[in-house]
mmCIF file of N, CA and C in Angstrom:
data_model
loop_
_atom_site.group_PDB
_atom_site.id
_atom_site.type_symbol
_atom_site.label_atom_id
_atom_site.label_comp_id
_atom_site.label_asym_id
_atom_site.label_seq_id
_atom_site.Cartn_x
_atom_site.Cartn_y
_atom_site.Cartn_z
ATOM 1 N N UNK X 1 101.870 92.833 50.991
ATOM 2 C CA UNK X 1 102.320 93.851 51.907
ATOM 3 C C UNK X 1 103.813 94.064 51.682
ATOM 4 N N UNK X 2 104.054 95.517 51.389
ATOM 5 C CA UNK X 2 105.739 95.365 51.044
ATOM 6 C C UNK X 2 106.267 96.164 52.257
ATOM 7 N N UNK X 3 107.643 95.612 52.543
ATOM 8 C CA UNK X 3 108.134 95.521 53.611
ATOM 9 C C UNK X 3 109.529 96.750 52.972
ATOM 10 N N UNK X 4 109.273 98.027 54.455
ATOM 11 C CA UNK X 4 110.525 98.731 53.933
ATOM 12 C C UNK X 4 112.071 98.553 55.178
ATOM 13 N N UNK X 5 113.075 98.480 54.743
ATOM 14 C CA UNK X 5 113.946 98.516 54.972
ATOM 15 C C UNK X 5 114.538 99.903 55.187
ATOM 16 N N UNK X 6 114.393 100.162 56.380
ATOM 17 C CA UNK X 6 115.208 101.365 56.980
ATOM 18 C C UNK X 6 116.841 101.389 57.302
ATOM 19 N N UNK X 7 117.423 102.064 57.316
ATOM 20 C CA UNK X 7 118.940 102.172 58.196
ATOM 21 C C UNK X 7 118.553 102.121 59.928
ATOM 22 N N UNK X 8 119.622 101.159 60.017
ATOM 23 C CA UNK X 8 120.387 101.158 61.198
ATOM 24 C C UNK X 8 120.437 102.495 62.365
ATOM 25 N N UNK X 9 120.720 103.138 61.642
ATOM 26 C CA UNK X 9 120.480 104.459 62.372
ATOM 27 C C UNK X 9 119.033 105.208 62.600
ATOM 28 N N UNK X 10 118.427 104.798 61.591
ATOM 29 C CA UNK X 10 116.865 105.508 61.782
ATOM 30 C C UNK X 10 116.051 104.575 62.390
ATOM 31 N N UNK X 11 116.070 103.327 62.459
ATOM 32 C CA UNK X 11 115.676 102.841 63.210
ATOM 33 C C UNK X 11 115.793 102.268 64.404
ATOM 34 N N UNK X 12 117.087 102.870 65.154
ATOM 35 C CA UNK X 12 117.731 103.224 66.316
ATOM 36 C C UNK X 12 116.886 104.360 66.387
ATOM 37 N N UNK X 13 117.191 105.362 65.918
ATOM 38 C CA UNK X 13 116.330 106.574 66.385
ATOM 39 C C UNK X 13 114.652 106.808 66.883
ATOM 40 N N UNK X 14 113.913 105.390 65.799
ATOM 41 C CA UNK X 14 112.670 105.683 66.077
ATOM 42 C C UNK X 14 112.093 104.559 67.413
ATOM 43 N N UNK X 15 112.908 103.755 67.148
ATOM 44 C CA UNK X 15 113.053 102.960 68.922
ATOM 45 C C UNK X 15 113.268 103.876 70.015
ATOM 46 N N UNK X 16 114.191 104.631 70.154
ATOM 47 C CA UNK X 16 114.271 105.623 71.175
ATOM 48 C C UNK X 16 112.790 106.769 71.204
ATOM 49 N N UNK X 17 112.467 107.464 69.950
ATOM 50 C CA UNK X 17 111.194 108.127 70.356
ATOM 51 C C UNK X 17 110.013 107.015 70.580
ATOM 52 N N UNK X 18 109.653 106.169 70.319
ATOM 53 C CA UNK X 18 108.842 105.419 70.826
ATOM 54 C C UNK X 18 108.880 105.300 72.309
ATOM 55 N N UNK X 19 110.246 104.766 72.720
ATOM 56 C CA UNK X 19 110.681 104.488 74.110
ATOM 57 C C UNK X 19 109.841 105.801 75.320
ATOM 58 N N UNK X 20 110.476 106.635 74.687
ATOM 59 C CA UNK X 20 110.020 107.980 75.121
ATOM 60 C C UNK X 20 108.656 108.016 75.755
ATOM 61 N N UNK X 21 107.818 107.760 73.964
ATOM 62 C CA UNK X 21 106.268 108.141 73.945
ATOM 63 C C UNK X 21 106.158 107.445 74.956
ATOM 64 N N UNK X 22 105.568 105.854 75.345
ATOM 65 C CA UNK X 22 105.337 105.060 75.924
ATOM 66 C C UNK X 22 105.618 105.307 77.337
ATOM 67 N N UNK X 23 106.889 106.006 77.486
ATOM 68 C CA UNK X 23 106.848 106.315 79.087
ATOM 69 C C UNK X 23 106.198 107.748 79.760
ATOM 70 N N UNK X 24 106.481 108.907 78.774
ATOM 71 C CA UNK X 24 104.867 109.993 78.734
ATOM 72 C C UNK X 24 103.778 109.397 79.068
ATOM 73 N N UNK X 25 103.449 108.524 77.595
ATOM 74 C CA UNK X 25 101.866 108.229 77.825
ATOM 75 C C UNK X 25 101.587 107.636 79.587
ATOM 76 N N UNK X 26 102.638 106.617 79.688
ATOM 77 C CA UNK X 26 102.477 105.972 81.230
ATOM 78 C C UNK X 26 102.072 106.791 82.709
ATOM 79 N N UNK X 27 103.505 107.861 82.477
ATOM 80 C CA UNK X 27 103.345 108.700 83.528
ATOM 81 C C UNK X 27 102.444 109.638 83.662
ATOM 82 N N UNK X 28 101.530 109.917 82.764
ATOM 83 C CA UNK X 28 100.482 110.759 82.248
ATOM 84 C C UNK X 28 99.295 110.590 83.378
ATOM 85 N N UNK X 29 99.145 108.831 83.831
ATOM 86 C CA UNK X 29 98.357 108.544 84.248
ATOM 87 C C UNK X 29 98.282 108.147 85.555
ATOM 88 N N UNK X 30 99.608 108.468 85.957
ATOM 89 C CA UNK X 30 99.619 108.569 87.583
ATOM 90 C C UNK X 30 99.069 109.694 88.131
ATOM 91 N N UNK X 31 98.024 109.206 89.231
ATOM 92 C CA UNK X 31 97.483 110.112 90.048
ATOM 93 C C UNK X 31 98.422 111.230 90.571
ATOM 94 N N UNK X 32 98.516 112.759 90.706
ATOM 95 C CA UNK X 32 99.512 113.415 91.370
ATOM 96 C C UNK X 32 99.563 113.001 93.132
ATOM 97 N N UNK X 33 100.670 113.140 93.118
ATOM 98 C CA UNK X 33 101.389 112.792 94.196
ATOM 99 C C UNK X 33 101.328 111.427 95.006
ATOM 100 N N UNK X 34 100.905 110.212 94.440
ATOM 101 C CA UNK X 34 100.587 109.060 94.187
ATOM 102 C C UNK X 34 102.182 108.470 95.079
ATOM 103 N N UNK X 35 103.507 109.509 94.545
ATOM 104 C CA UNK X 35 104.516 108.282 94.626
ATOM 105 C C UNK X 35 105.038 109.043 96.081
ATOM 106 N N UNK X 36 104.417 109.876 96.545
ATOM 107 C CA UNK X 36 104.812 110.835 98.199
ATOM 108 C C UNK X 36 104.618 109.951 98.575
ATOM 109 N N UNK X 37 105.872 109.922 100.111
ATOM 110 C CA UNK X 37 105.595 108.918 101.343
ATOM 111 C C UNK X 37 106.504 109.314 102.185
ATOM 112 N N UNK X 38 105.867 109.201 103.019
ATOM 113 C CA UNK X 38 106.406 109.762 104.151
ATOM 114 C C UNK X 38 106.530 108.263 104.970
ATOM 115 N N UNK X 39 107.482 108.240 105.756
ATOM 116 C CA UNK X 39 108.144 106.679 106.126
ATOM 117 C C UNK X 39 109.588 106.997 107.317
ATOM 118 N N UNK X 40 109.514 105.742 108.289
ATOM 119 C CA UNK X 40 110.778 106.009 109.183
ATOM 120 C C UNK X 40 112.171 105.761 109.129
ATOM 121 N N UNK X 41 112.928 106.799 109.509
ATOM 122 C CA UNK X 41 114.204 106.645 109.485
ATOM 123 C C UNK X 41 114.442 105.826 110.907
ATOM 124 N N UNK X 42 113.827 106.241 111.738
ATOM 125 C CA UNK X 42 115.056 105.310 112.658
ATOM 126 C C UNK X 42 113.760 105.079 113.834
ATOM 127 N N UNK X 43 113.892 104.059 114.826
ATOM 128 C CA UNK X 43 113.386 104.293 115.839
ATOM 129 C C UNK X 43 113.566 103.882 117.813
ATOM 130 N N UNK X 44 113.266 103.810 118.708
ATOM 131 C CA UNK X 44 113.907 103.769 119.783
ATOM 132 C C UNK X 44 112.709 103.228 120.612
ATOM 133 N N UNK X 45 112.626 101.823 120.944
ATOM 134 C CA UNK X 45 113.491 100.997 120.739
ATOM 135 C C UNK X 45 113.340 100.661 119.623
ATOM 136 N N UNK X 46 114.600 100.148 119.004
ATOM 137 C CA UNK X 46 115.101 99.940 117.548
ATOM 138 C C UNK X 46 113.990 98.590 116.833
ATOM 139 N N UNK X 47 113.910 98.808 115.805
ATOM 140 C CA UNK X 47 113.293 97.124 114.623
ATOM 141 C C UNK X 47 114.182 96.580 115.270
ATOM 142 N N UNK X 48 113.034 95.596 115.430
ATOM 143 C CA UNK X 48 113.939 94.171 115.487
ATOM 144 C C UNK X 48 115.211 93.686 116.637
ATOM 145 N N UNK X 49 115.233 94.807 118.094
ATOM 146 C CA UNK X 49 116.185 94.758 118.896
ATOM 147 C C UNK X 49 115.698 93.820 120.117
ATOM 148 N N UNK X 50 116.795 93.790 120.776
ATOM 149 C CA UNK X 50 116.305 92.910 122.219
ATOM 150 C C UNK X 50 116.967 93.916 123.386
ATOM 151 N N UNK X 51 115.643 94.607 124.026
ATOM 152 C CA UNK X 51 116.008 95.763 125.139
ATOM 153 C C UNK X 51 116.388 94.545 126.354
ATOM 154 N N UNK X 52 117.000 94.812 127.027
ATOM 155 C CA UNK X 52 116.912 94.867 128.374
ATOM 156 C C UNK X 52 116.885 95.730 129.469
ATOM 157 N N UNK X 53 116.897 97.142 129.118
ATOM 158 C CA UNK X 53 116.466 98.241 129.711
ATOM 159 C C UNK X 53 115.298 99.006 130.049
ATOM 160 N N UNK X 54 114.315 99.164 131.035
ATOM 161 C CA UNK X 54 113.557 99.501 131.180
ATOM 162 C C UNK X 54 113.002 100.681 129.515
ATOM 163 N N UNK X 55 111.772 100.215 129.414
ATOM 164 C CA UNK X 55 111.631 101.232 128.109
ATOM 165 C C UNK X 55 110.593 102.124 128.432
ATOM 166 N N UNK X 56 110.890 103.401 128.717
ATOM 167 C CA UNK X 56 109.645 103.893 128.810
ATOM 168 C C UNK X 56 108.910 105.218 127.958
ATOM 169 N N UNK X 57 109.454 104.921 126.558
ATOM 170 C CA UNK X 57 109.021 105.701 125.755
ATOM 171 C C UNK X 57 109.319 105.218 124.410
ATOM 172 N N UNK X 58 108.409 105.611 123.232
ATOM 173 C CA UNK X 58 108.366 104.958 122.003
ATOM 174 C C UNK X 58 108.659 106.327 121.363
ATOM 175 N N UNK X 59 110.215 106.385 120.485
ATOM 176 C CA UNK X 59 110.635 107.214 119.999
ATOM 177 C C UNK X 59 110.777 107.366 118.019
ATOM 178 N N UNK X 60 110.273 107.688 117.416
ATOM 179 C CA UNK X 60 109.791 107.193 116.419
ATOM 180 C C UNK X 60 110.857 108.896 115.341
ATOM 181 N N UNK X 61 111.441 108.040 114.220
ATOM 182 C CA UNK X 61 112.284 109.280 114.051
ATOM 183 C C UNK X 61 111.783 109.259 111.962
ATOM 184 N N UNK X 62 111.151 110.477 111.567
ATOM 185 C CA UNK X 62 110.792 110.008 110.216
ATOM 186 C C UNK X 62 111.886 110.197 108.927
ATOM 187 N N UNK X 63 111.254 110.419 107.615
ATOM 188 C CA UNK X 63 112.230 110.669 106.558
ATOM 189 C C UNK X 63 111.723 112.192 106.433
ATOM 190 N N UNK X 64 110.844 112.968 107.369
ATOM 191 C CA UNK X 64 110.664 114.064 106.564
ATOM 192 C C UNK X 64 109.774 114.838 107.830
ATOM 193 N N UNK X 65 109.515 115.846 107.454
ATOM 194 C CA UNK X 65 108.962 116.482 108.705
ATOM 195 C C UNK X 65 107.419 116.119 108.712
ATOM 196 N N UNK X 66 106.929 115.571 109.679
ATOM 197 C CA UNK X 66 105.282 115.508 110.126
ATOM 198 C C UNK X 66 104.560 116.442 110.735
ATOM 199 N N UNK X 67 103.134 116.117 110.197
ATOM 200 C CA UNK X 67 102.084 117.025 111.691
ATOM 201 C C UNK X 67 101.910 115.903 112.308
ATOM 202 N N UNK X 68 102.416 116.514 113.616
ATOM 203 C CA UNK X 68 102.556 115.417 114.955
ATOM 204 C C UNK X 68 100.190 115.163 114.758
ATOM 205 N N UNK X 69 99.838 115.845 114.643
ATOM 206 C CA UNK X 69 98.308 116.211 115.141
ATOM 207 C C UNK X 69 97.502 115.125 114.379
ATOM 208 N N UNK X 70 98.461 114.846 113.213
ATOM 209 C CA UNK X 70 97.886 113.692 112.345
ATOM 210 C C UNK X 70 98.532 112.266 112.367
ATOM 211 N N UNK X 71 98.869 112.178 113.361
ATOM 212 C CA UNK X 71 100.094 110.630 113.668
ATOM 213 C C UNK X 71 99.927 110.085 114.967
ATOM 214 N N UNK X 72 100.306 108.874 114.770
ATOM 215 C CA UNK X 72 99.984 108.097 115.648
ATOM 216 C C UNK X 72 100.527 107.072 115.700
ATOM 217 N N UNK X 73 100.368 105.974 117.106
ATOM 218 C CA UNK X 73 101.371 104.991 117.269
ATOM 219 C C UNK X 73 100.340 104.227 118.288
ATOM 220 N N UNK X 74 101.025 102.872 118.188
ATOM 221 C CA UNK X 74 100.238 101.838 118.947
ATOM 222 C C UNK X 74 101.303 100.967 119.567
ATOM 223 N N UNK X 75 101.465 100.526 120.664
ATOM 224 C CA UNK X 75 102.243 99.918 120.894
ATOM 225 C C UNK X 75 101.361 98.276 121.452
ATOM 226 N N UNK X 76 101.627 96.940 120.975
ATOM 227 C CA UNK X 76 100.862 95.961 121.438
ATOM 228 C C UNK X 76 102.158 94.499 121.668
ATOM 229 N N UNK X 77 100.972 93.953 122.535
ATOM 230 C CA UNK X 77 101.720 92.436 122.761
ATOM 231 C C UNK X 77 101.572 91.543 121.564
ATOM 232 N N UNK X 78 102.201 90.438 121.599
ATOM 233 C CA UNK X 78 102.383 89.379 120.811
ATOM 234 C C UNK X 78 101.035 89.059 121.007
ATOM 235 N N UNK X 79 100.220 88.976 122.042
ATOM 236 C CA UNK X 79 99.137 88.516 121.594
ATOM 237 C C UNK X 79 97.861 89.368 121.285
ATOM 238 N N UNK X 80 98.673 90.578 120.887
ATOM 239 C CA UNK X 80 98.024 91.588 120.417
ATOM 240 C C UNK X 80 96.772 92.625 121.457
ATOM 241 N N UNK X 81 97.368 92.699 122.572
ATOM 242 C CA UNK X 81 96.793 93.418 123.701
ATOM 243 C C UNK X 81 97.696 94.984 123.369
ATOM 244 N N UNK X 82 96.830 96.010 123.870
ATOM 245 C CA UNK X 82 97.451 97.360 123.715
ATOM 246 C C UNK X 82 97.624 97.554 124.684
ATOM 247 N N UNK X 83 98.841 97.693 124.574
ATOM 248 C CA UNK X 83 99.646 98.970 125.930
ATOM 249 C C UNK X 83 99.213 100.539 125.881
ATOM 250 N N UNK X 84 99.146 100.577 126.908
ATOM 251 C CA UNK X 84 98.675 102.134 127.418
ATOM 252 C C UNK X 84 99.990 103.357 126.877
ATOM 253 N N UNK X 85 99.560 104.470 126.011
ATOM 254 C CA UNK X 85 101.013 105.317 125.386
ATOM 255 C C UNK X 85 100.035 106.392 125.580
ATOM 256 N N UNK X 86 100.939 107.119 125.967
ATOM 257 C CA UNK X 86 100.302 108.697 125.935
ATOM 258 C C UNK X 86 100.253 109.074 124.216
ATOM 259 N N UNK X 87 100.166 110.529 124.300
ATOM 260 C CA UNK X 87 99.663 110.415 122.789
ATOM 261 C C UNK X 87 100.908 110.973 122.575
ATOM 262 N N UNK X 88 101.164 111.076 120.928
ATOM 263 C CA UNK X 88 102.545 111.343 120.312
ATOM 264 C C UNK X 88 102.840 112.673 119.972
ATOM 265 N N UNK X 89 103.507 113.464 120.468
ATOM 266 C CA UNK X 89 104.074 114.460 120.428
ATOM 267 C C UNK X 89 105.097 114.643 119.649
ATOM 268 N N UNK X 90 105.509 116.186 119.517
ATOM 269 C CA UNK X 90 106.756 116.356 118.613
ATOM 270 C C UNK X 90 107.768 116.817 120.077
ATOM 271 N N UNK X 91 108.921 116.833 119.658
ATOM 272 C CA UNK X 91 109.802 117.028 120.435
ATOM 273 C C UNK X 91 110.598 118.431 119.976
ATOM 274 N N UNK X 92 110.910 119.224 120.412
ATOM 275 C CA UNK X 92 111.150 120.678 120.357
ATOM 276 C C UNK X 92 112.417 120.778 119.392
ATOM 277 N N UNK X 93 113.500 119.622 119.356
ATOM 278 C CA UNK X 93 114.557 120.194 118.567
ATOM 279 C C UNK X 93 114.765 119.463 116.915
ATOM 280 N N UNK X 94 113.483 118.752 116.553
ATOM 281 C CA UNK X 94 113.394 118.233 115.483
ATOM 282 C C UNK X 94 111.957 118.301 115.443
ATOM 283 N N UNK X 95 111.876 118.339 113.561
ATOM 284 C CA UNK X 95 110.377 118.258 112.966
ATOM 285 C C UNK X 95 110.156 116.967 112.459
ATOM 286 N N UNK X 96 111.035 116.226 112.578
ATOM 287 C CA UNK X 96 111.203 114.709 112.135
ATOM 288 C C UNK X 96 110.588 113.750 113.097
ATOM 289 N N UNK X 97 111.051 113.885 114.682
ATOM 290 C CA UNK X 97 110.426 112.866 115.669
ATOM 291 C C UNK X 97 109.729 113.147 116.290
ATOM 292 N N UNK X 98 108.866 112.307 117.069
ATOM 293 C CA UNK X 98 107.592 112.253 117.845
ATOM 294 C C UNK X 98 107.881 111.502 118.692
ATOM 295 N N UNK X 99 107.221 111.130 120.011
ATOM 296 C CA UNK X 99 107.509 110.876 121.133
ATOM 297 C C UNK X 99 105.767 110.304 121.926
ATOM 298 N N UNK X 100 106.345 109.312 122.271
ATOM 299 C CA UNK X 100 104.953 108.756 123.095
ATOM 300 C C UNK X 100 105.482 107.661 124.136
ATOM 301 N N UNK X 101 105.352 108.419 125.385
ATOM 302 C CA UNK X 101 105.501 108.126 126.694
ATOM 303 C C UNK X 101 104.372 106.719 126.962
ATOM 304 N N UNK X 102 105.268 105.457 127.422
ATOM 305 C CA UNK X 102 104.415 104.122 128.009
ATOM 306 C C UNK X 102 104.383 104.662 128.967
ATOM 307 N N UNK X 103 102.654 104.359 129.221
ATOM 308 C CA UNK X 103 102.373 104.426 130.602
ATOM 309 C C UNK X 103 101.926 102.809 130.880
ATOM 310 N N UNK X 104 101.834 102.148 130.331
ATOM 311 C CA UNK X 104 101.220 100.994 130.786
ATOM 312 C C UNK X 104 102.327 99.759 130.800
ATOM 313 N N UNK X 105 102.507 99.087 131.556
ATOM 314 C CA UNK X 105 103.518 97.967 132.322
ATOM 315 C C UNK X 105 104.151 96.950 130.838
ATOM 316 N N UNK X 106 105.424 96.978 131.248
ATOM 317 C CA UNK X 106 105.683 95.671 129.821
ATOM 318 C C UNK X 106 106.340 94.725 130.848
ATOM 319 N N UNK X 107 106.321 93.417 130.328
ATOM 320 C CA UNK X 107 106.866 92.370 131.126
ATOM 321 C C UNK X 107 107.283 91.969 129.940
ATOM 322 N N UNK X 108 108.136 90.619 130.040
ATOM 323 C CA UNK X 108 109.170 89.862 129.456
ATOM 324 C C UNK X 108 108.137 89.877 127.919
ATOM 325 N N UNK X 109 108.859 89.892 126.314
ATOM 326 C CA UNK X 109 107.798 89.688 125.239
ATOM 327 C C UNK X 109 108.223 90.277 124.412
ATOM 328 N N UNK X 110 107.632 89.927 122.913
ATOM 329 C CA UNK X 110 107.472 91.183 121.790
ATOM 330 C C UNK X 110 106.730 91.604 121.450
ATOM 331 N N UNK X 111 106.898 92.963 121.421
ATOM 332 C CA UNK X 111 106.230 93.666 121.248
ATOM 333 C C UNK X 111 106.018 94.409 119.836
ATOM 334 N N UNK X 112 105.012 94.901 119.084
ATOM 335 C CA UNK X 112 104.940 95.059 117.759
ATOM 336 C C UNK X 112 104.643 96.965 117.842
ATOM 337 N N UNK X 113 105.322 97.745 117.864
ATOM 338 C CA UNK X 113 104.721 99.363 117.299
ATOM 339 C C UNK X 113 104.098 99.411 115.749
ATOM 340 N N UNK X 114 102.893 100.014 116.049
ATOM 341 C CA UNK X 114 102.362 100.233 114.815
ATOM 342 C C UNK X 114 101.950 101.822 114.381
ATOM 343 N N UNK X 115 102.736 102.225 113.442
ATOM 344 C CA UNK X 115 102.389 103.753 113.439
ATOM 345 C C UNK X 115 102.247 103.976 112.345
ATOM 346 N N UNK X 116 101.712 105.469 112.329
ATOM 347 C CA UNK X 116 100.972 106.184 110.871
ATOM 348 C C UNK X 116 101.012 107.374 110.859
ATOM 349 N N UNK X 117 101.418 108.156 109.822
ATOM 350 C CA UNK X 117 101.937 109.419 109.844
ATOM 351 C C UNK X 117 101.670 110.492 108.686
ATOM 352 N N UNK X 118 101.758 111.643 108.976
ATOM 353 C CA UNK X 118 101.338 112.502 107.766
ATOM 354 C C UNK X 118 102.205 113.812 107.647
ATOM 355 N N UNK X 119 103.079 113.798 106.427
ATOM 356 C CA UNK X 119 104.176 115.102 106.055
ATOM 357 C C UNK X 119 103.538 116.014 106.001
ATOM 358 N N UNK X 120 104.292 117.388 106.464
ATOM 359 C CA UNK X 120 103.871 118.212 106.197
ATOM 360 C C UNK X 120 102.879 119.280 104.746
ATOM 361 N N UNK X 121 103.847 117.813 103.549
ATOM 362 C CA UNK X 121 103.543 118.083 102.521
ATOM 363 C C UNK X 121 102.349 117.413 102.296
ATOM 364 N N UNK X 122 101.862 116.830 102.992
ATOM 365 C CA UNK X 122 100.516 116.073 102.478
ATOM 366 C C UNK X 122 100.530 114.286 102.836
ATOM 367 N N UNK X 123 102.100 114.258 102.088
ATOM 368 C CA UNK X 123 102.319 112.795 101.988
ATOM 369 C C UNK X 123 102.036 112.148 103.350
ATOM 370 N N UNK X 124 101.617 110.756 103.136
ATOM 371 C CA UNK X 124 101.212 109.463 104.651
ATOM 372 C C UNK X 124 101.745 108.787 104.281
ATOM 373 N N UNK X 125 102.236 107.880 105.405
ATOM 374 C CA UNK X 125 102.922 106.556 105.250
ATOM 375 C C UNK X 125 102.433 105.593 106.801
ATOM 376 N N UNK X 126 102.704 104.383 106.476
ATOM 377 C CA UNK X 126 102.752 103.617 107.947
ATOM 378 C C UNK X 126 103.301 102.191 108.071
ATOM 379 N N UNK X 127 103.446 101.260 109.166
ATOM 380 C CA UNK X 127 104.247 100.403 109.006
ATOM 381 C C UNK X 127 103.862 100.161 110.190
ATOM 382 N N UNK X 128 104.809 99.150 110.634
ATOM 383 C CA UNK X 128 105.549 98.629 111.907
ATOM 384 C C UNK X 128 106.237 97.828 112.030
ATOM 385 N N UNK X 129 106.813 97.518 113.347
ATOM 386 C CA UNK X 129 107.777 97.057 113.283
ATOM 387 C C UNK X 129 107.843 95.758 114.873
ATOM 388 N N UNK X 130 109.057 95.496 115.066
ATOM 389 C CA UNK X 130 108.768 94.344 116.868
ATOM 390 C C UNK X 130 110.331 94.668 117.427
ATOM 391 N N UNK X 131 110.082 94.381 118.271
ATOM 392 C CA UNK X 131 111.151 94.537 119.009
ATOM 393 C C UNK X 131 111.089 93.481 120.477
ATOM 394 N N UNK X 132 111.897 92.962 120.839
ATOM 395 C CA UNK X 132 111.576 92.063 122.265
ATOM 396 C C UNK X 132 112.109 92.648 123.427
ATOM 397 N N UNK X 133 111.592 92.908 124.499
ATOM 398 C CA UNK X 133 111.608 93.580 125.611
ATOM 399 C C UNK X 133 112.227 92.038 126.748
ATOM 400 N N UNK X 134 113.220 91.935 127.168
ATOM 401 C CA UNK X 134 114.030 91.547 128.160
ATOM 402 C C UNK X 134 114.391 92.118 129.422
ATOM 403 N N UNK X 135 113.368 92.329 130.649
ATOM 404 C CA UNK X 135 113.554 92.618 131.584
ATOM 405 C C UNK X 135 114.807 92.574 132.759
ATOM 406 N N UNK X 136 115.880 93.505 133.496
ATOM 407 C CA UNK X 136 116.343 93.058 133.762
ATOM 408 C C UNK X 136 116.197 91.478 135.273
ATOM 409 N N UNK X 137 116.619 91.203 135.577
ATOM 410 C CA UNK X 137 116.309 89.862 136.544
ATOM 411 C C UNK X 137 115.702 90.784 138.020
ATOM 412 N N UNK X 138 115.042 90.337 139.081
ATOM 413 C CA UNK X 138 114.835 91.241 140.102
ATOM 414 C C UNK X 138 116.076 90.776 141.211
ATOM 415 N N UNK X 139 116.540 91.921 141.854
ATOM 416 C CA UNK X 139 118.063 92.022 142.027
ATOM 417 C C UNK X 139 118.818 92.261 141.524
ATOM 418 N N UNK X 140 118.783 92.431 140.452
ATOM 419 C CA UNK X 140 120.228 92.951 139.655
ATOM 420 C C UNK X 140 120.462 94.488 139.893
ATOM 421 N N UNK X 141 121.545 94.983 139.442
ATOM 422 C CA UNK X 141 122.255 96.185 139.362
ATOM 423 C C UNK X 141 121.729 96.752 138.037
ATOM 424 N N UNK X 142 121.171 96.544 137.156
ATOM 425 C CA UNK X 142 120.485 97.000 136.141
ATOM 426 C C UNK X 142 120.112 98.600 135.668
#
């Protein structure tokens, strides 16, 4: 088997079109729209916070605009009991957040939101997150 010896330069060059091919051929085979997601920017009460303020609404803020009609939210205890939430609405001055009013009682705990959502463009995403609820004391100025 005889072995050829290329330049430095051409075989710099054919490393790079290879490089190329290989990442064509790859991306070739991703499903379309596979890498869409729709996911949260912010939420109220916050990941991971410690309220001590009465909470009476789960404010959920995304990366992109949703159909409120296809989303949803759960709000539960640590020991995984569901709290009572009205259903999730959009809120009139953004296409980004949704809104779901507790109706059902929280006492001292953490609590886990679990939500799921769908962009306008198609894209879904979901997650959740905890947060610990700290009641204020009875008597206080709170």
């Amino acid at each position: 088997m005889a072995i050829i010896s290329l330049p430095r330069s051409i075989r710099a060059h054919l490393t790079s079109v290879v490089g190329v091919l290989a990442l064509f051929s790859t991306t070739a085979f991703i499903a379309p729209g596979a890498a869409r997601h729709i996911g949260l920017a912010s939420s109220s009460p916050a990941k991971d916070s410690h309220v001590t303020k009465p909470v009476s609404e789960v404010r959920l803020t995304f990366t992109g605009t949703i159909d409120v009609a296809k989303a949803g939210v759960e709000l539960l205890t640590a020991a995984g009991k569901s709290i009572m939430l009205d259903s999730l609405r959009a809120v009139p001055d953004s296409n980004r957040v949704a809104v779901a009013k507790i109706t059902g009682a929280l006492g001292a705990g953490t609590y886990t939101v679990k939500w799921h959502a769908v962009a306008a463009d198609g894209a879904d995403g979901s997650g959740s997150y905890s947060f610990m609820y700290m009641p204020p004391a009875k008597g206080s100025d709170q």
